[in-house]
Tab-separated table of C-alpha atoms in Angstrom:
chain	number	residue	atom	x	y	z
V	1	MET	CA	-0.087	-0.106	0.126
V	2	LEU	CA	2.684	2.476	0.895
V	3	LEU	CA	5.854	0.808	-0.301
V	4	MET	CA	5.518	1.496	-3.323
V	5	ARG	CA	6.198	5.087	-2.879
V	6	LEU	CA	9.749	4.156	-1.973
V	7	LYS	CA	12.617	4.516	-4.300
V	8	ALA	CA	14.230	1.477	-5.570
V	9	GLY	CA	17.236	1.695	-3.008
V	10	GLU	CA	14.639	1.961	-0.418
V	11	LYS	CA	12.693	-0.627	-1.384
V	12	PHE	CA	16.022	-2.928	-1.373
V	13	ALA	CA	16.920	-1.656	1.823
V	14	PHE	CA	13.323	-1.917	3.285
V	15	LEU	CA	13.577	-5.701	2.165
V	16	LYS	CA	16.940	-6.076	4.187
V	17	LEU	CA	15.252	-4.692	7.146
V	18	ALA	CA	11.965	-6.749	6.807
V	19	TYR	CA	14.007	-10.136	6.857
V	20	TYR	CA	16.550	-8.877	9.821
V	21	VAL	CA	13.452	-7.990	11.951
V	22	ALA	CA	11.383	-11.136	10.708
V	23	ASN	CA	13.824	-13.504	11.835
V	24	ILE	CA	15.228	-11.481	15.063
V	25	ASP	CA	13.014	-13.149	17.362
V	26	GLY	CA	14.426	-16.655	16.261
V	27	GLU	CA	10.948	-17.801	14.488
V	28	PHE	CA	10.613	-17.144	11.161
V	29	ASP	CA	6.768	-18.009	10.467
V	30	GLU	CA	4.302	-18.544	7.335
V	31	GLU	CA	2.557	-15.453	8.482
V	32	GLU	CA	5.724	-13.251	8.131
V	33	LYS	CA	7.304	-14.996	4.915
V	34	ASP	CA	3.877	-14.041	3.170
V	35	ILE	CA	3.926	-11.078	4.470
V	36	ILE	CA	7.640	-10.866	3.113
V	37	LYS	CA	6.137	-12.270	-0.297
V	38	GLU	CA	3.264	-9.414	-0.464
V	39	TYR	CA	5.984	-6.750	-0.270
V	40	CYS	CA	7.979	-7.900	-2.793
V	41	ALA	CA	4.884	-8.008	-5.072
V	42	GLU	CA	3.716	-4.692	-3.667
V	43	MET	CA	7.188	-3.230	-4.353
V	44	GLY	CA	7.644	-4.704	-8.210
V	45	ILE	CA	11.029	-6.513	-6.690
V	46	ASP	CA	12.521	-9.833	-6.658
V	47	ASN	CA	12.534	-11.744	-3.268
V	48	ILE	CA	16.378	-11.576	-2.236
V	49	GLU	CA	18.352	-14.149	-0.250
V	50	HIS	CA	18.364	-13.186	3.389
V	51	ASP	CA	22.095	-13.349	4.802
V	52	GLY	CA	21.936	-11.754	8.519
V	53	SER	CA	25.621	-12.461	8.890
V	54	ASN	CA	26.132	-9.431	6.951
V	55	PHE	CA	23.732	-7.267	7.932
V	56	VAL	CA	24.383	-3.901	9.608
V	57	LEU	CA	21.526	-1.664	10.679
V	58	SER	CA	22.836	1.899	10.591
V	59	ASP	CA	24.422	0.966	6.804
V	60	VAL	CA	20.915	0.061	5.838
V	61	LEU	CA	19.127	2.442	7.727
V	62	SER	CA	21.354	5.136	6.209
V	63	ASP	CA	19.497	4.158	2.720
V	64	ILE	CA	16.416	5.402	3.718
V	65	LYS	CA	16.676	9.024	2.814
V	66	THR	CA	13.564	10.849	3.595
V	67	GLU	CA	11.369	11.466	6.697
V	68	GLN	CA	8.190	9.821	4.220
V	69	SER	CA	10.086	6.591	3.310
V	70	GLN	CA	11.078	6.584	6.806
V	71	ILE	CA	7.461	6.573	8.065
V	72	ILE	CA	6.724	4.060	5.589
V	73	VAL	CA	9.472	1.537	6.498
V	74	LEU	CA	8.710	1.955	10.001
V	75	LEU	CA	4.809	1.780	9.714
V	76	GLU	CA	5.468	-1.323	7.445
V	77	LEU	CA	7.802	-3.195	10.049
V	78	LEU	CA	5.296	-3.053	12.297
V	79	ILE	CA	2.804	-4.469	10.363
V	80	LEU	CA	5.146	-7.501	10.384
V	81	VAL	CA	5.858	-7.798	13.516
V	82	HIS	CA	2.105	-7.639	14.764
V	83	SER	CA	1.425	-10.394	12.334
V	84	ASP	CA	1.766	-13.120	14.412
V	85	ASP	CA	0.148	-11.426	17.774
V	86	LYS	CA	3.138	-11.637	19.678
V	87	TYR	CA	5.669	-8.571	19.998
V	88	HIS	CA	8.391	-10.245	21.198
V	89	ARG	CA	10.984	-8.269	23.234
V	90	PHE	CA	13.655	-8.327	20.289
V	91	GLU	CA	11.173	-6.934	18.128
V	92	HIS	CA	10.354	-4.123	20.784
V	93	LYS	CA	13.886	-3.528	20.741
V	94	ILE	CA	14.875	-3.259	16.761
V	95	ILE	CA	11.966	-1.182	16.543
V	96	ASP	CA	12.812	0.963	19.326
V	97	GLU	CA	16.072	1.418	17.633
V	98	ILE	CA	15.143	2.194	14.063
V	99	ALA	CA	12.546	4.703	15.836
V	100	ALA	CA	15.372	6.341	17.287
V	101	ALA	CA	17.560	6.323	13.975
V	102	PHE	CA	14.521	8.012	12.211
V	103	SER	CA	14.060	10.283	15.097
V	104	ILE	CA	10.618	9.208	15.971
V	105	SER	CA	9.247	10.245	19.259
V	106	LYS	CA	8.220	7.253	21.652
V	107	ASN	CA	4.507	8.615	21.626
V	108	ARG	CA	4.900	8.577	17.535
V	109	LEU	CA	5.662	4.912	17.856
V	110	GLU	CA	2.994	3.486	20.214
V	111	ILE	CA	0.553	5.049	17.556
V	112	TYR	CA	2.306	3.747	14.550
V	113	SER	CA	2.381	0.307	16.617
V	114	GLN	CA	-1.650	0.371	17.226
V	115	TRP	CA	-1.674	1.073	13.658
V	116	GLY	CA	0.320	-1.823	12.680
V	117	LYS	CA	-1.664	-4.140	14.885
V	118	MET	CA	-5.015	-3.406	13.373
V	119	THR	CA	-3.366	-3.203	9.591
V	120	SER	CA	-2.340	-6.496	10.299
V	121	ALA	CA	-5.929	-8.030	11.978
V	122	LEU	CA	-7.142	-6.808	8.763
V	123	TYR	CA	-4.726	-8.164	6.369
V	124	SER	CA	-5.557	-11.803	8.174
V	125	GLN	CA	-8.999	-10.939	7.814
V	126	GLY	CA	-8.627	-10.215	4.132
V	127	LYS	CA	-7.053	-13.609	3.554
V	128	LEU	CA	-9.493	-15.444	5.242
V	129	PHE	CA	-12.450	-13.882	2.848
V	130	LEU	CA	-10.320	-15.377	0.198
V	131	GLU	CA	-10.508	-18.659	1.200
V	132	ASN	CA	-14.153	-18.529	1.455
């Protein structure tokens, strides 16, 4: 929905972030895999091989240049972390780090997190509608 507004380099940076965040709690479940596939389709890019060993958060975040892009990235990551109805402490910590790097306040982050939770629930409901 919002990811098409990212520039090409930002899309690949976002995809790296999405894989990193999805795997940070040690669980990479089907909901997260499905959402990442949807992200790729939405952005019109091919999926990538995730190699967490070479991931440097500050390098990836530096590829997200504008305030609008930073907000989009954070909103979409919040959909991802809420997709399994568990906001693990490792996910919470990395989201806090990303928000701080983007100079997003705790209050605004809480609002974004609630939006991500609601959007994730609506996405799940939509998938159920398509199954029937």
